[in-house]
Amino acid sequence: MKAISMEYNYRDIENKWQALWKESDIYQVTEDKSRKSFYVLDMFPYPSGAGLHVGHPLGYIASDILSRYKRLKGYNVLHPMGFDSFGLPAEQYALETGQHPAVTTEKNIATFKDQLEKIGFCFDWSREVRTSDPDYYKWTQWIFLQLFKSWYNNKSDKAESIDTLVSELNEHGTLRLTDNKNIEIDAAQWKAMNEKDQQDVLMNFRLAYSSYGEVNWCEGLGTVLANDEVVNGVSERGGFPVEKKKMRQWFLRITDYADRLLQGLEKVDFSESMKEMQRNWIGKSEGAELDFRLTPGPSPRGEGGEAIIKVYTTRPDTIFGVDFLVLAPEHDLVQQITTEDQRSSIDDYLKYVKSRSDRERLAEVKQVTGCFTGAYAIHPFSGNKIPVWIAEYVLSGYGTGAIMAVPCGDQRDFDFATHFNIPITNIIGEAYNGKEANPTKDAILQNSDFLNGIVMKKAIGIAVDKIESLGLGKRKVNYKMRDAGFSRQRYWGEPFPIIWKDEMAVTLPESELPLELPFVENYKPGKEGKGPLANLTDWTNTPQGTRETSTMPGYAGSSWYFLRYADPHNNTAFASKEKTDYWNQVDVYIGGTEHAVGHLLYSRMWTKFLFDTGLISFDEPFRKLINQGMITGKSYFFATQNGKIVSYNEPAKDINFIRFKYGHKVVDSTRKLTRKNLELFLQDGLHEKPKFDIAWQGSGDDAFIIVKEESEKMSKSKFNVDNPDDLVAQYGADTFRMYEMFLGPIEQSKPWDTKGIEGVHRFLKKLWRLYIDEQKGVIVTHGEADNESLKVLHKTIKKVEDDIERYSFNTAVSAFMVCVNELTDLKCHNQSILEPLLILLAPYAPHIAEELYHLIGNSTSVINASFPKLDEKYLVESEKEYPVSINGKVRTTITISLDALQDEVETIALNNETVMKWIGDKKPKKIIYVKNKMINVVV
RNA sequence: GCGCAUGUGGUGAAAUUGGUAGACACGUCAGACUUAGGAUCUGAUGCCGCAAGGUGUGGGGGUUCGAGUCCCUCCAUGCGCACCA
């Protein structure tokens, strides 16, 4: 039996090499100091039950190509993968099915790894990390303890051991740090305090701290959530309503790092929109805090002391435009300053405010509501009486919870003043038209005493200086960002290494880490909003006290995992400094935008903290961030009316849309939608009202409906998930890899569409035929390569190198296609061309490259080859036909040598008949010779 | 409302510093070889026009010998933030 068909059998080739690579541990890397390191990282996935979809690998493929490329370039490349395996979904699943999260997680990870392996990634699996692994979370707990034992010293502008704070207090007592971080006790008082009180003081400084505070409580999930996990008043995961609740919680004092997180953005290579999102989240604003005294009056003003209202403003220049003050309804002073006349109205208003949920408040932003307190404040400069109001539009959580209202300059203040007939003072002359506020900073101030005639921009500084010098207030920087909630009333997370004793948090000794997550029978929440761990009394009660029963949030483990990859099996430290120094920062980090304000900010904070403590030597984790665009799925909808499918002749109104799974039967031969299918989807309750047009097709008895497709994020519930396995099975991993790159720029979102995949597959077959003839076998020739083929090769080397270096992964694919097309045309089968080509291609299509590399006689792996050297001499053409443009319009061509001198070109051009025909007898003003591009004659 | 990003053929998209716009691929059309073709190969394909030619990168304006690229302005789409004082 002869005729071993030598066609491109991707299935066998890929299986074979994947097995061999695995066997030989070819992707394992060590800290080889003789080579420069390069660290390429993907955001590690949460191992969901759904497995991988086509959107996942997009980033992984790009990072894989980059890693393989850098490796060919001689770098020692760290390219690890792991799993963010703690988290809510596994626990929700456990609640429903009773299966232990550890079991489902394990199973899901196996599926993920299997899928990843089939795509041929070069991950060093010996460095795999899993956040739910005790050997890993031991160090998450350890870092938490370090945070607990540290405080942020504004003087040194870094985190320090809490001991430095203690000794400071022992020696000097009073500590002046920033506005909101003062301890005003003397050393004697401090020493006189009992331990509990001392601990309470320290708790106000620890970077991981516990406190009673308003938290986002999500009843549906039975836990609290961090601000970034709440979207529009509902939980990001599951969409359950979220309410404010006072509870004892753990927090991360990320606000102390606000400024450094902001400054750090200057030195990292993130996209502008990503930086902007982070800046937005941090929300720094500079302004002033200003005191308004209240007029003395008959109304109760608290015991003895006169009430002072502190307002926060970013526009102190508008101080003379203040017509009233507004307090948040929750403001502490509200009860104290309300006059008897107004008391009942205020109480009614407060009742009304309380009845409204966060969601209602958000939804009805435009509505103007408020109530007068009866109190008046004194304008600090003019001495005028200013009414004090309360209103919903002032938030208690921002600034001081009180504002000075300047209706002529702020639209909300304007609306409020108009609504309640409060007279408006104009301080910007003609810039204010009386119909709406003008928030300009460029107007010249009037009616403004010492600020008259000054441009607002300049007046800001002048006003603050005056305010400060008169002791009426001070400069103040404000942040929108709040400290991050760090505890969850959940099971499937890292337990806190904390024991509560006499209301004091006691840390577990490091020798007792990891504090392993105990086994539980069921995942029902404990009493009083506590997590499932609270049900395990055997576990919670220890001789030293009661264990903390909440667990750490999902972002705990992911805030430092990139460091662990450098030294994943270290048992004595989270990673040795020697190794983190070697691998250093992540050179390129690839992942989605959805982590803009969560994971990325927390990682940056943890890195800065570990840097402060001297445990690592860099304070930004990621040098460059690439945000892969989302690959959206196509959803298909059918129109229905009263539960029936809308037919061609019916009028199209009151139409509902039913989500339908894409399938050939339905969309291709759309004669009718079967009753069974319809019922199935009606039962799923997936009624939706999308905004697109309906496309009617056919007529009469043949009428059918195709409802246009819509691109959305892929999700199981939307029936629009495409699974990479199918494509890999049908076309092979190499085709799949190249196709995902070929789709378009990595950072762009795009709908998933397989219709172009054939083209890529055809390319690989065409490539194969350069090396192999189905009958004759290997047809590679030896000897000198011809000049034309060499030009093609070197052009490709240059293009591919340039493209990958600028992360343009899609254009390099085209370069390969052009190359193979041209070599096919040239009938080039020369080894000295075709071997380097395989090395070039190996990052994109490693399997076929490896197979051919061996078939043409190599015994080593293409993975360990060296990137072909570019010889520039093949890039230049000795003579070239240049387009000649006359006044910018191309009219003819001239053939000259590439390195012709400018005056030589001019002579040739002026002797050229066609050129002369175009310019006639006019003298050209100048002749521009754009090297390698064109010649332009300006007449 | 504010901020950021993006607008190029029937489609996905190229054009790296301003220099022949539409590479490459899909699709479509025509053809070759075939018992067959969902294999392979060749050619055509922005639009108008038989053609010469004209026109063309969301609209308008500007800078330049020359603009998809730079500037101004308007429009559309996507994402983010949103009573943040």
CSV table of C-alpha atoms in Angstrom, one decimal, chain A residues 593-809:
chain,number,residue,atom,x,y,z
A,593,THR,CA,-12.0,46.6,29.4
A,594,GLU,CA,-14.4,45.4,32.0
A,595,HIS,CA,-11.7,45.5,34.7
A,596,ALA,CA,-10.8,49.1,34.2
A,597,VAL,CA,-11.8,50.3,37.6
A,598,GLY,CA,-11.8,47.0,39.6
A,599,HIS,CA,-9.0,44.6,39.2
A,600,LEU,CA,-6.6,47.1,37.6
A,601,LEU,CA,-6.9,49.7,40.4
A,602,TYR,CA,-6.6,47.1,43.1
A,603,SER,CA,-3.6,45.5,41.5
A,604,ARG,CA,-2.0,48.8,41.1
A,605,MET,CA,-2.6,49.6,44.8
A,606,TRP,CA,-1.3,46.3,46.0
A,607,THR,CA,1.8,46.7,43.9
A,608,LYS,CA,2.4,50.1,45.3
A,609,PHE,CA,2.0,48.8,48.8
A,610,LEU,CA,4.4,45.9,48.3
A,611,PHE,CA,6.8,48.4,46.7
A,612,ASP,CA,6.5,50.7,49.8
A,613,THR,CA,7.3,47.8,52.1
A,614,GLY,CA,10.4,47.0,50.0
A,615,LEU,CA,9.2,43.5,49.0
A,616,ILE,CA,9.3,44.3,45.3
A,617,SER,CA,11.2,46.9,43.4
A,618,PHE,CA,8.6,48.4,41.0
A,619,ASP,CA,5.4,50.3,41.9
A,620,GLU,CA,3.4,49.8,38.7
A,621,PRO,CA,2.5,46.2,37.9
A,622,PHE,CA,1.8,46.6,34.1
A,623,ARG,CA,4.0,48.4,31.8
A,624,LYS,CA,1.7,48.2,28.8
A,625,LEU,CA,-2.0,47.2,28.7
A,626,ILE,CA,-3.7,46.0,25.6
A,627,ASN,CA,-7.5,45.9,25.8
A,628,GLN,CA,-8.8,43.3,23.5
A,629,GLY,CA,-12.1,44.3,22.0
A,630,MET,CA,-15.1,42.2,22.8
A,631,ILE,CA,-16.1,39.6,20.3
A,632,THR,CA,-19.8,40.0,20.1
A,633,GLY,CA,-22.2,37.2,19.2
A,634,LYS,CA,-25.0,37.5,16.8
A,635,SER,CA,-28.5,37.2,18.2
A,636,TYR,CA,-31.5,36.5,16.1
A,637,PHE,CA,-35.0,37.6,17.0
A,638,PHE,CA,-38.4,36.8,15.6
A,639,ALA,CA,-41.3,39.1,15.7
A,640,THR,CA,-44.5,38.0,17.5
A,641,GLN,CA,-47.8,39.5,18.3
A,642,ASN,CA,-49.9,38.2,21.1
A,643,GLY,CA,-47.7,35.2,21.3
A,644,LYS,CA,-48.1,34.4,17.6
A,645,ILE,CA,-45.6,34.8,15.0
A,646,VAL,CA,-46.2,37.9,12.9
A,647,SER,CA,-46.9,37.0,9.3
A,648,TYR,CA,-46.3,39.0,6.3
A,649,ASN,CA,-49.7,40.6,5.9
A,650,GLU,CA,-50.2,41.7,9.4
A,651,PRO,CA,-49.7,45.3,10.4
A,652,ALA,CA,-46.4,45.7,12.2
A,653,LYS,CA,-47.3,47.2,15.5
A,654,ASP,CA,-47.2,46.2,19.2
A,655,ILE,CA,-44.6,43.6,18.2
A,656,ASN,CA,-42.6,41.6,20.6
A,657,PHE,CA,-39.4,40.0,19.8
A,658,ILE,CA,-38.4,36.5,20.7
A,659,ARG,CA,-34.8,35.6,21.0
A,660,PHE,CA,-34.0,32.7,18.9
A,661,LYS,CA,-31.0,30.5,18.6
A,662,TYR,CA,-29.3,30.7,15.3
A,663,GLY,CA,-29.6,27.5,13.4
A,664,HIS,CA,-29.6,26.5,9.8
A,665,LYS,CA,-33.1,25.2,9.7
A,666,VAL,CA,-34.5,28.4,10.9
A,667,VAL,CA,-32.6,31.0,9.2
A,668,ASP,CA,-31.8,29.3,5.9
A,669,SER,CA,-35.1,27.7,5.0
A,670,THR,CA,-37.2,30.2,6.9
A,671,ARG,CA,-40.5,28.9,5.7
A,672,LYS,CA,-41.9,28.8,9.2
A,673,LEU,CA,-40.9,28.7,12.7
A,674,THR,CA,-42.1,25.6,14.3
A,675,ARG,CA,-44.5,25.7,17.2
A,676,LYS,CA,-42.3,23.6,19.3
A,677,ASN,CA,-39.4,26.0,18.9
A,678,LEU,CA,-41.5,29.0,19.6
A,679,GLU,CA,-42.9,27.4,22.8
A,680,LEU,CA,-39.5,26.5,24.0
A,681,PHE,CA,-38.4,30.1,23.8
A,682,LEU,CA,-41.6,31.6,25.2
A,683,GLN,CA,-41.1,29.4,28.2
A,684,ASP,CA,-37.6,30.8,28.7
A,685,GLY,CA,-39.2,34.2,29.1
A,686,LEU,CA,-36.8,35.8,26.9
A,687,HIS,CA,-39.0,38.5,25.5
A,688,GLU,CA,-37.0,41.4,24.4
A,689,LYS,CA,-37.7,44.6,22.5
A,690,PRO,CA,-34.7,45.4,20.4
A,691,LYS,CA,-34.5,48.5,18.4
A,692,PHE,CA,-33.7,47.2,14.9
A,693,ASP,CA,-36.0,46.9,11.8
A,694,ILE,CA,-37.7,43.8,10.7
A,695,ALA,CA,-36.8,42.5,7.4
A,696,TRP,CA,-39.7,40.9,5.7
A,697,GLN,CA,-39.0,38.4,3.0
A,698,GLY,CA,-41.2,36.5,0.6
A,699,SER,CA,-44.9,36.9,0.0
A,700,GLY,CA,-48.2,35.0,0.2
A,701,ASP,CA,-47.9,31.5,1.2
A,702,ASP,CA,-44.1,31.7,1.1
A,703,ALA,CA,-44.0,34.6,3.5
A,704,PHE,CA,-41.5,34.3,6.2
A,705,ILE,CA,-39.8,36.5,8.7
A,706,ILE,CA,-36.2,37.1,9.2
A,707,VAL,CA,-35.7,39.5,12.0
A,708,LYS,CA,-32.4,41.2,11.7
A,709,GLU,CA,-29.5,40.1,13.7
A,710,GLU,CA,-28.0,42.1,16.5
A,711,SER,CA,-24.6,42.0,18.0
A,712,GLU,CA,-24.3,41.6,21.7
A,713,LYS,CA,-21.9,40.3,24.3
A,714,MET,CA,-21.8,36.6,24.2
A,715,SER,CA,-23.6,34.8,26.9
A,716,LYS,CA,-25.2,31.5,27.4
A,717,SER,CA,-28.6,32.9,28.1
A,718,LYS,CA,-28.5,34.7,24.8
A,719,PHE,CA,-28.0,31.6,22.7
A,720,ASN,CA,-25.2,33.4,20.8
A,721,VAL,CA,-22.1,31.7,22.1
A,722,ASP,CA,-19.7,30.3,19.6
A,723,ASN,CA,-17.5,27.6,20.9
A,724,PRO,CA,-13.9,27.5,19.6
A,725,ASP,CA,-13.8,23.7,19.8
A,726,ASP,CA,-16.1,23.3,16.8
A,727,LEU,CA,-14.0,25.5,14.7
A,728,VAL,CA,-10.7,23.9,15.8
A,729,ALA,CA,-12.2,20.6,15.0
A,730,GLN,CA,-13.3,21.7,11.6
A,731,TYR,CA,-10.3,23.8,10.4
A,732,GLY,CA,-7.6,23.1,12.9
A,733,ALA,CA,-6.0,25.3,15.6
A,734,ASP,CA,-3.6,27.1,13.2
A,735,THR,CA,-6.5,28.2,11.0
A,736,PHE,CA,-8.4,29.3,14.1
A,737,ARG,CA,-5.5,31.2,15.5
A,738,MET,CA,-4.8,33.1,12.3
A,739,TYR,CA,-8.4,33.7,11.6
A,740,GLU,CA,-9.0,35.3,15.0
A,741,MET,CA,-6.1,37.6,14.4
A,742,PHE,CA,-7.2,38.3,10.8
A,743,LEU,CA,-10.6,39.5,11.9
A,744,GLY,CA,-9.3,43.0,12.6
A,745,PRO,CA,-7.3,45.1,15.1
A,746,ILE,CA,-7.1,43.4,18.5
A,747,GLU,CA,-8.4,46.4,20.4
A,748,GLN,CA,-11.6,46.7,18.3
A,749,SER,CA,-14.9,45.1,19.2
A,750,LYS,CA,-16.3,43.1,16.4
A,751,PRO,CA,-19.1,40.6,15.7
A,752,TRP,CA,-18.1,37.1,15.5
A,753,ASP,CA,-18.4,35.9,11.9
A,754,THR,CA,-16.9,32.7,10.5
A,755,LYS,CA,-17.5,33.5,6.8
A,756,GLY,CA,-13.9,34.5,6.2
A,757,ILE,CA,-12.3,31.5,7.8
A,758,GLU,CA,-12.1,29.6,4.6
A,759,GLY,CA,-9.7,32.2,3.2
A,760,VAL,CA,-7.2,31.6,6.0
A,761,HIS,CA,-7.6,27.8,5.7
A,762,ARG,CA,-6.9,28.1,2.0
A,763,PHE,CA,-3.8,30.1,2.8
A,764,LEU,CA,-2.4,27.3,5.0
A,765,LYS,CA,-3.1,24.7,2.3
A,766,LYS,CA,-1.3,26.9,-0.2
A,767,LEU,CA,1.6,27.3,2.1
A,768,TRP,CA,1.7,23.5,2.5
A,769,ARG,CA,1.9,23.1,-1.2
A,770,LEU,CA,5.1,25.2,-1.4
A,771,TYR,CA,6.8,22.4,0.6
A,772,ILE,CA,4.8,19.3,-0.2
A,773,ASP,CA,3.4,17.7,-3.2
A,774,GLU,CA,0.6,15.3,-2.5
A,775,GLN,CA,2.2,12.6,-4.7
A,776,LYS,CA,5.8,13.4,-4.6
A,777,GLY,CA,6.2,14.4,-1.0
A,778,VAL,CA,8.7,17.0,0.0
A,779,ILE,CA,9.6,19.2,-3.0
A,780,VAL,CA,11.9,21.6,-1.3
A,781,THR,CA,15.0,22.4,-3.4
A,782,HIS,CA,18.5,23.4,-2.3
A,783,GLY,CA,21.1,25.8,-3.6
A,784,GLU,CA,21.1,29.5,-4.2
A,785,ALA,CA,17.8,31.3,-4.0
A,786,ASP,CA,16.9,33.7,-6.8
A,787,ASN,CA,16.9,37.4,-6.1
A,788,GLU,CA,13.2,37.8,-6.5
A,789,SER,CA,12.4,35.2,-3.9
A,790,LEU,CA,14.9,36.7,-1.5
A,791,LYS,CA,13.2,40.1,-1.9
A,792,VAL,CA,9.9,38.5,-1.1
A,793,LEU,CA,11.3,36.9,2.0
A,794,HIS,CA,13.0,39.9,3.4
A,795,LYS,CA,10.0,42.2,2.7
A,796,THR,CA,8.0,39.7,4.7
A,797,ILE,CA,10.5,39.6,7.5
A,798,LYS,CA,10.4,43.4,7.8
A,799,LYS,CA,6.7,43.6,7.7
A,800,VAL,CA,6.0,40.8,10.2
A,801,GLU,CA,8.6,42.2,12.6
A,802,ASP,CA,7.2,45.7,12.4
A,803,ASP,CA,3.7,44.6,12.7
A,804,ILE,CA,4.2,42.5,15.8
A,805,GLU,CA,6.3,45.1,17.4
A,806,ARG,CA,3.4,47.6,17.1
A,807,TYR,CA,0.9,44.9,18.1
A,808,SER,CA,-0.8,45.0,14.7
A,809,PHE,CA,-1.4,41.3,14.6
